[in-house]
PDB file of C-alpha atoms in Angstrom:
ATOM      1  CA  MET I 259      -0.018   0.026   0.029  1.00  0.00           C
ATOM      2  CA  ARG I 260       1.194   3.328  -0.975  1.00  0.00           C
ATOM      3  CA  GLU I 261       2.040   5.803   1.766  1.00  0.00           C
ATOM      4  CA  GLN I 262      -0.657   8.495   2.379  1.00  0.00           C
ATOM      5  CA  VAL I 263      -0.390  12.073   3.616  1.00  0.00           C
ATOM      6  CA  ILE I 264      -2.898  14.933   4.613  1.00  0.00           C
ATOM      7  CA  ARG I 265      -3.502  17.383   2.066  1.00  0.00           C
ATOM      8  CA  VAL I 266      -4.574  20.924   4.018  1.00  0.00           C
ATOM      9  CA  ASP I 267      -5.695  24.317   2.976  1.00  0.00           C
ATOM     10  CA  GLU I 268      -3.789  27.320   3.844  1.00  0.00           C
ATOM     11  CA  ASP I 269      -4.949  27.184   7.701  1.00  0.00           C
ATOM     12  CA  ASP I 270      -4.172  23.669   7.869  1.00  0.00           C
ATOM     13  CA  ARG I 271      -7.456  22.286   7.867  1.00  0.00           C
ATOM     14  CA  ALA I 272      -7.493  18.842   6.382  1.00  0.00           C
ATOM     15  CA  ILE I 273      -8.945  18.321   2.733  1.00  0.00           C
ATOM     16  CA  GLY I 274      -8.253  14.629   2.445  1.00  0.00           C
ATOM     17  CA  PRO I 275      -5.629  11.962   2.211  1.00  0.00           C
ATOM     18  CA  ALA I 276      -3.380  11.654  -0.687  1.00  0.00           C
ATOM     19  CA  GLY I 277      -0.426   9.512  -1.793  1.00  0.00           C
ATOM     20  CA  LYS I 278       3.083  10.979  -0.618  1.00  0.00           C
ATOM     21  CA  ILE I 279       4.672  10.561  -3.941  1.00  0.00           C
ATOM     22  CA  ASP I 280       1.605  12.278  -5.835  1.00  0.00           C
ATOM     23  CA  VAL I 281       1.574  15.305  -3.659  1.00  0.00           C
ATOM     24  CA  HIS I 282       5.286  15.822  -4.060  1.00  0.00           C
ATOM     25  CA  ARG I 283       4.611  15.432  -7.717  1.00  0.00           C
ATOM     26  CA  SER I 284       1.776  18.013  -8.022  1.00  0.00           C
ATOM     27  CA  GLY I 285       3.121  20.199  -5.348  1.00  0.00           C
ATOM     28  CA  GLU I 286      -0.168  20.125  -3.469  1.00  0.00           C
ATOM     29  CA  LEU I 287      -0.040  21.664   0.199  1.00  0.00           C
ATOM     30  CA  HIS I 288      -0.088  18.917   2.784  1.00  0.00           C
ATOM     31  CA  ARG I 289       0.793  18.528   6.428  1.00  0.00           C
ATOM     32  CA  ALA I 290       4.152  17.910   7.713  1.00  0.00           C
ATOM     33  CA  PHE I 291       6.305  18.229  10.866  1.00  0.00           C
ATOM     34  CA  SER I 292       9.943  19.073  11.608  1.00  0.00           C
ATOM     35  CA  VAL I 293      11.693  18.149  14.689  1.00  0.00           C
ATOM     36  CA  PHE I 294      14.818  19.935  16.320  1.00  0.00           C
ATOM     37  CA  LEU I 295      16.141  18.026  19.299  1.00  0.00           C
ATOM     38  CA  PHE I 296      18.817  19.678  21.490  1.00  0.00           C
ATOM     39  CA  ASP I 297      21.196  18.330  24.015  1.00  0.00           C
ATOM     40  CA  HIS I 298      22.132  19.601  27.430  1.00  0.00           C
ATOM     41  CA  SER I 299      24.696  22.210  25.929  1.00  0.00           C
ATOM     42  CA  GLY I 300      22.274  23.556  23.453  1.00  0.00           C
ATOM     43  CA  ARG I 301      23.708  21.371  20.212  1.00  0.00           C
ATOM     44  CA  LEU I 302      21.417  20.416  17.575  1.00  0.00           C
ATOM     45  CA  LEU I 303      21.209  16.705  16.474  1.00  0.00           C
ATOM     46  CA  LEU I 304      21.529  16.591  12.810  1.00  0.00           C
ATOM     47  CA  GLN I 305      20.981  13.504  10.513  1.00  0.00           C
ATOM     48  CA  LYS I 306      22.536  12.800   7.342  1.00  0.00           C
ATOM     49  CA  ARG I 307      19.714  11.113   5.045  1.00  0.00           C
ATOM     50  CA  ALA I 308      20.211   7.797   3.747  1.00  0.00           C
ATOM     51  CA  ARG I 309      21.207   7.875  -0.046  1.00  0.00           C
ATOM     52  CA  GLY I 310      18.288   5.407  -0.951  1.00  0.00           C
ATOM     53  CA  LYS I 311      15.549   8.385   0.362  1.00  0.00           C
ATOM     54  CA  TYR I 312      13.209   9.225  -2.485  1.00  0.00           C
ATOM     55  CA  HIS I 313      14.614  12.695  -2.224  1.00  0.00           C
ATOM     56  CA  SER I 314      17.501  14.535  -0.557  1.00  0.00           C
ATOM     57  CA  GLY I 315      19.554  11.459   0.010  1.00  0.00           C
ATOM     58  CA  GLY I 316      22.993  12.098   1.342  1.00  0.00           C
ATOM     59  CA  LEU I 317      22.128  15.542   2.600  1.00  0.00           C
ATOM     60  CA  TRP I 318      22.342  16.797   6.133  1.00  0.00           C
ATOM     61  CA  ALA I 319      18.938  17.629   7.950  1.00  0.00           C
ATOM     62  CA  ASN I 320      17.521  18.651  10.940  1.00  0.00           C
ATOM     63  CA  SER I 321      16.840  15.870  13.536  1.00  0.00           C
ATOM     64  CA  CYS I 322      13.688  14.280  11.967  1.00  0.00           C
ATOM     65  CA  CYS I 323      11.020  15.609   9.316  1.00  0.00           C
ATOM     66  CA  GLY I 324       8.099  13.835   8.091  1.00  0.00           C
ATOM     67  CA  HIS I 325       4.225  13.464   7.387  1.00  0.00           C
ATOM     68  CA  PRO I 326       1.496  12.525   9.776  1.00  0.00           C
ATOM     69  CA  ARG I 327      -0.679   9.596   8.324  1.00  0.00           C
ATOM     70  CA  PRO I 328      -4.450  10.188   7.818  1.00  0.00           C
ATOM     71  CA  GLY I 329      -5.942  10.593  11.522  1.00  0.00           C
ATOM     72  CA  GLU I 330      -2.732  10.824  13.242  1.00  0.00           C
ATOM     73  CA  ALA I 331      -1.576  13.922  15.111  1.00  0.00           C
ATOM     74  CA  ALA I 332       1.519  15.586  14.162  1.00  0.00           C
ATOM     75  CA  ARG I 333       3.165  15.238  17.776  1.00  0.00           C
ATOM     76  CA  ALA I 334       2.392  11.498  17.495  1.00  0.00           C
ATOM     77  CA  ALA I 335       3.709  11.269  14.076  1.00  0.00           C
ATOM     78  CA  ALA I 336       7.035  12.970  15.018  1.00  0.00           C
ATOM     79  CA  GLU I 337       7.513  11.127  18.134  1.00  0.00           C
ATOM     80  CA  ARG I 338       6.770   7.747  16.080  1.00  0.00           C
ATOM     81  CA  ARG I 339       9.376   8.665  13.345  1.00  0.00           C
ATOM     82  CA  LEU I 340      11.922   9.545  16.078  1.00  0.00           C
ATOM     83  CA  ARG I 341      11.727   6.066  17.294  1.00  0.00           C
ATOM     84  CA  GLU I 342      11.735   4.810  13.831  1.00  0.00           C
ATOM     85  CA  GLU I 343      14.636   6.803  12.173  1.00  0.00           C
ATOM     86  CA  LEU I 344      16.769   7.531  15.160  1.00  0.00           C
ATOM     87  CA  GLY I 345      16.069   4.985  17.906  1.00  0.00           C
ATOM     88  CA  VAL I 346      15.020   7.423  20.349  1.00  0.00           C
ATOM     89  CA  ASP I 347      11.855   7.913  22.771  1.00  0.00           C
ATOM     90  CA  VAL I 348      11.696  11.695  22.906  1.00  0.00           C
ATOM     91  CA  SER I 349       8.656  13.619  24.042  1.00  0.00           C
ATOM     92  CA  VAL I 350       8.437  16.656  21.915  1.00  0.00           C
ATOM     93  CA  ARG I 351       6.632  20.080  21.977  1.00  0.00           C
ATOM     94  CA  PRO I 352       5.042  21.674  19.356  1.00  0.00           C
ATOM     95  CA  ALA I 353       6.346  25.541  19.185  1.00  0.00           C
ATOM     96  CA  PHE I 354       4.972  27.253  16.033  1.00  0.00           C
ATOM     97  CA  PHE I 355       4.019  26.517  12.322  1.00  0.00           C
ATOM     98  CA  ALA I 356       5.878  27.312   9.201  1.00  0.00           C
ATOM     99  CA  ARG I 357       5.328  27.050   5.524  1.00  0.00           C
ATOM    100  CA  TYR I 358       7.915  25.668   3.202  1.00  0.00           C
ATOM    101  CA  ARG I 359       7.820  25.254  -0.770  1.00  0.00           C
ATOM    102  CA  ALA I 360      10.859  24.111  -2.689  1.00  0.00           C
ATOM    103  CA  ALA I 361      11.773  22.332  -5.857  1.00  0.00           C
ATOM    104  CA  LEU I 362      13.595  19.324  -4.948  1.00  0.00           C
ATOM    105  CA  GLY I 363      14.705  17.931  -8.589  1.00  0.00           C
ATOM    106  CA  ASN I 364      13.446  14.953 -10.106  1.00  0.00           C
ATOM    107  CA  GLY I 365       9.998  16.386 -10.661  1.00  0.00           C
ATOM    108  CA  LEU I 366       9.291  16.655  -6.896  1.00  0.00           C
ATOM    109  CA  ILE I 367       7.904  19.760  -5.132  1.00  0.00           C
ATOM    110  CA  GLU I 368       7.836  20.055  -1.299  1.00  0.00           C
ATOM    111  CA  ASN I 369       4.734  22.409  -0.381  1.00  0.00           C
ATOM    112  CA  GLU I 370       4.103  21.945   3.290  1.00  0.00           C
ATOM    113  CA  PHE I 371       2.349  23.490   6.221  1.00  0.00           C
ATOM    114  CA  VAL I 372       4.768  22.418   8.756  1.00  0.00           C
ATOM    115  CA  HIS I 373       4.314  21.729  12.693  1.00  0.00           C
ATOM    116  CA  MET I 374       7.591  22.816  14.060  1.00  0.00           C
ATOM    117  CA  MET I 375       8.413  20.405  17.121  1.00  0.00           C
ATOM    118  CA  PHE I 376      11.372  20.649  19.742  1.00  0.00           C
ATOM    119  CA  GLY I 377      12.727  18.323  22.362  1.00  0.00           C
ATOM    120  CA  HIS I 378      15.686  17.381  24.506  1.00  0.00           C
ATOM    121  CA  CYS I 379      17.629  14.528  24.077  1.00  0.00           C
ATOM    122  CA  ALA I 380      20.148  13.288  26.758  1.00  0.00           C
ATOM    123  CA  GLY I 381      21.133   9.831  24.805  1.00  0.00           C
ATOM    124  CA  THR I 382      22.748   8.561  21.890  1.00  0.00           C
ATOM    125  CA  PRO I 383      20.822   8.218  18.876  1.00  0.00           C
ATOM    126  CA  ARG I 384      21.095   4.684  16.863  1.00  0.00           C
ATOM    127  CA  PRO I 385      20.028   5.760  13.325  1.00  0.00           C
ATOM    128  CA  ASN I 386      18.067   3.052  11.057  1.00  0.00           C
ATOM    129  CA  PRO I 387      20.557   2.914   8.096  1.00  0.00           C
ATOM    130  CA  ASP I 388      17.504   2.740   5.913  1.00  0.00           C
ATOM    131  CA  GLU I 389      16.609   6.262   7.034  1.00  0.00           C
ATOM    132  CA  ALA I 390      19.875   8.121   8.360  1.00  0.00           C
ATOM    133  CA  SER I 391      23.421   7.363   7.607  1.00  0.00           C
ATOM    134  CA  ALA I 392      24.947   9.431  10.303  1.00  0.00           C
ATOM    135  CA  VAL I 393      24.039  11.805  12.995  1.00  0.00           C
ATOM    136  CA  GLN I 394      25.855  14.439  14.408  1.00  0.00           C
ATOM    137  CA  TRP I 395      25.443  17.089  17.414  1.00  0.00           C
ATOM    138  CA  ILE I 396      26.355  20.736  16.065  1.00  0.00           C
ATOM    139  CA  GLU I 397      26.002  24.110  17.706  1.00  0.00           C
ATOM    140  CA  LEU I 398      23.688  26.485  15.401  1.00  0.00           C
ATOM    141  CA  GLU I 399      26.607  29.004  14.964  1.00  0.00           C
ATOM    142  CA  THR I 400      29.032  26.280  13.463  1.00  0.00           C
ATOM    143  CA  LEU I 401      25.934  24.902  11.428  1.00  0.00           C
ATOM    144  CA  GLU I 402      25.416  28.154  10.039  1.00  0.00           C
ATOM    145  CA  THR I 403      29.055  28.569   8.945  1.00  0.00           C
ATOM    146  CA  GLN I 404      28.940  25.155   7.236  1.00  0.00           C
ATOM    147  CA  ILE I 405      25.981  25.887   5.407  1.00  0.00           C
ATOM    148  CA  ALA I 406      27.454  29.172   4.218  1.00  0.00           C
ATOM    149  CA  ASN I 407      30.609  27.234   3.060  1.00  0.00           C
ATOM    150  CA  ARG I 408      28.918  24.300   1.697  1.00  0.00           C
ATOM    151  CA  PRO I 409      25.093  24.765   1.060  1.00  0.00           C
ATOM    152  CA  GLN I 410      24.855  21.738  -1.160  1.00  0.00           C
ATOM    153  CA  ASP I 411      25.747  19.486   1.732  1.00  0.00           C
ATOM    154  CA  PHE I 412      22.438  20.450   3.533  1.00  0.00           C
ATOM    155  CA  SER I 413      18.795  19.837   2.805  1.00  0.00           C
ATOM    156  CA  GLU I 414      16.840  22.685   1.308  1.00  0.00           C
ATOM    157  CA  TRP I 415      14.390  22.630   4.061  1.00  0.00           C
ATOM    158  CA  LEU I 416      16.997  22.954   6.967  1.00  0.00           C
ATOM    159  CA  ARG I 417      18.606  25.948   5.141  1.00  0.00           C
ATOM    160  CA  HIS I 418      15.085  27.391   4.716  1.00  0.00           C
ATOM    161  CA  TYR I 419      14.297  27.004   8.504  1.00  0.00           C
ATOM    162  CA  LEU I 420      17.432  28.497   9.417  1.00  0.00           C
ATOM    163  CA  ARG I 421      16.841  31.705   7.103  1.00  0.00           C
ATOM    164  CA  ALA I 422      13.333  32.086   8.086  1.00  0.00           C
ATOM    165  CA  HIS I 423      13.185  30.990  11.651  1.00  0.00           C
ATOM    166  CA  ARG I 424      16.503  31.271  13.241  1.00  0.00           C
ATOM    167  CA  GLY I 425      15.498  33.323  16.042  1.00  0.00           C
ATOM    168  CA  GLU I 426      12.588  31.028  17.111  1.00  0.00           C
ATOM    169  CA  ILE I 427      14.841  28.056  16.732  1.00  0.00           C
ATOM    170  CA  ALA I 428      17.541  29.500  18.888  1.00  0.00           C
ATOM    171  CA  SER I 429      14.974  30.418  21.421  1.00  0.00           C
ATOM    172  CA  GLN I 430      13.432  27.100  21.832  1.00  0.00           C
ATOM    173  CA  ALA I 431      17.186  25.655  22.208  1.00  0.00           C
ATOM    174  CA  ARG I 432      17.566  28.148  24.901  1.00  0.00           C
ATOM    175  CA  ARG I 433      14.345  27.130  26.795  1.00  0.00           C
ATOM    176  CA  LEU I 434      15.208  23.543  26.522  1.00  0.00           C
ATOM    177  CA  CYS I 435      18.829  23.927  28.103  1.00  0.00           C
ATOM    178  CA  SER I 436      17.641  26.299  30.888  1.00  0.00           C
ATOM    179  CA  GLY I 437      15.151  23.584  31.878  1.00  0.00           C
ATOM    180  CA  THR I 438      12.230  25.816  31.505  1.00  0.00           C
ATOM    181  CA  CYS I 439      10.589  22.944  29.130  1.00  0.00           C
ATOM    182  CA  GLN I 440       9.494  19.697  30.201  1.00  0.00           C
ATOM    183  CA  PRO I 441      10.554  17.358  27.099  1.00  0.00           C
ATOM    184  CA  ARG I 442      13.082  15.051  28.181  1.00  0.00           C
ATOM    185  CA  ALA I 443      14.511  12.120  26.173  1.00  0.00           C
ATOM    186  CA  THR I 444      15.739   8.467  26.957  1.00  0.00           C
ATOM    187  CA  VAL I 445      17.340   6.064  24.208  1.00  0.00           C
ATOM    188  CA  GLY I 446      14.941   3.177  23.588  1.00  0.00           C
ATOM    189  CA  THR I 447      16.301  -0.174  24.375  1.00  0.00           C
ATOM    190  CA  GLY I 448      14.911  -1.473  21.115  1.00  0.00           C
ATOM    191  CA  SER I 449      15.867  -0.618  17.406  1.00  0.00           C
ATOM    192  CA  GLY I 450      12.452   1.344  17.077  1.00  0.00           C
ATOM    193  CA  ARG I 451      12.309   0.161  13.362  1.00  0.00           C
TER     194      ARG I 451
END
């Protein structure tokens, strides 16, 4: 069965399900989530997407991104995908919404109403090799320098979020590091796959 996503209007009201590849070919607006996990010192967890992904393979991206299934809440989808992709059991909190649209090549277009999620990860992720080939913890300033020097190594959406929402992302990192937020993480004992 093909994977389904939720088509939405400009206010994130569900219109109905559609095939994931279909909406990426047509450029229809659909619901997505994007997760930024930080450690105790404020470093962001990046994942390098597996080369076999249907787009942006081999590029560095933020901690986790994806699409809720029809009938699934964005937060539940984000926490599910963190277990599946990175082997971590993390409680995330929604912080704000973002819009993101970009042509990705190979006839694919991202057009997303994105639920931006944040959490704290105290353990060591164990990436599923079908999803991510590597992970790294990085300070936001270092990441920005690397993106400026080699933008082709990073996903379009990560570059977009840092351009358009850098202040909000940094604010969430500070809140998580100062202990004013509740989300905490543990590394799961299973593979989560």
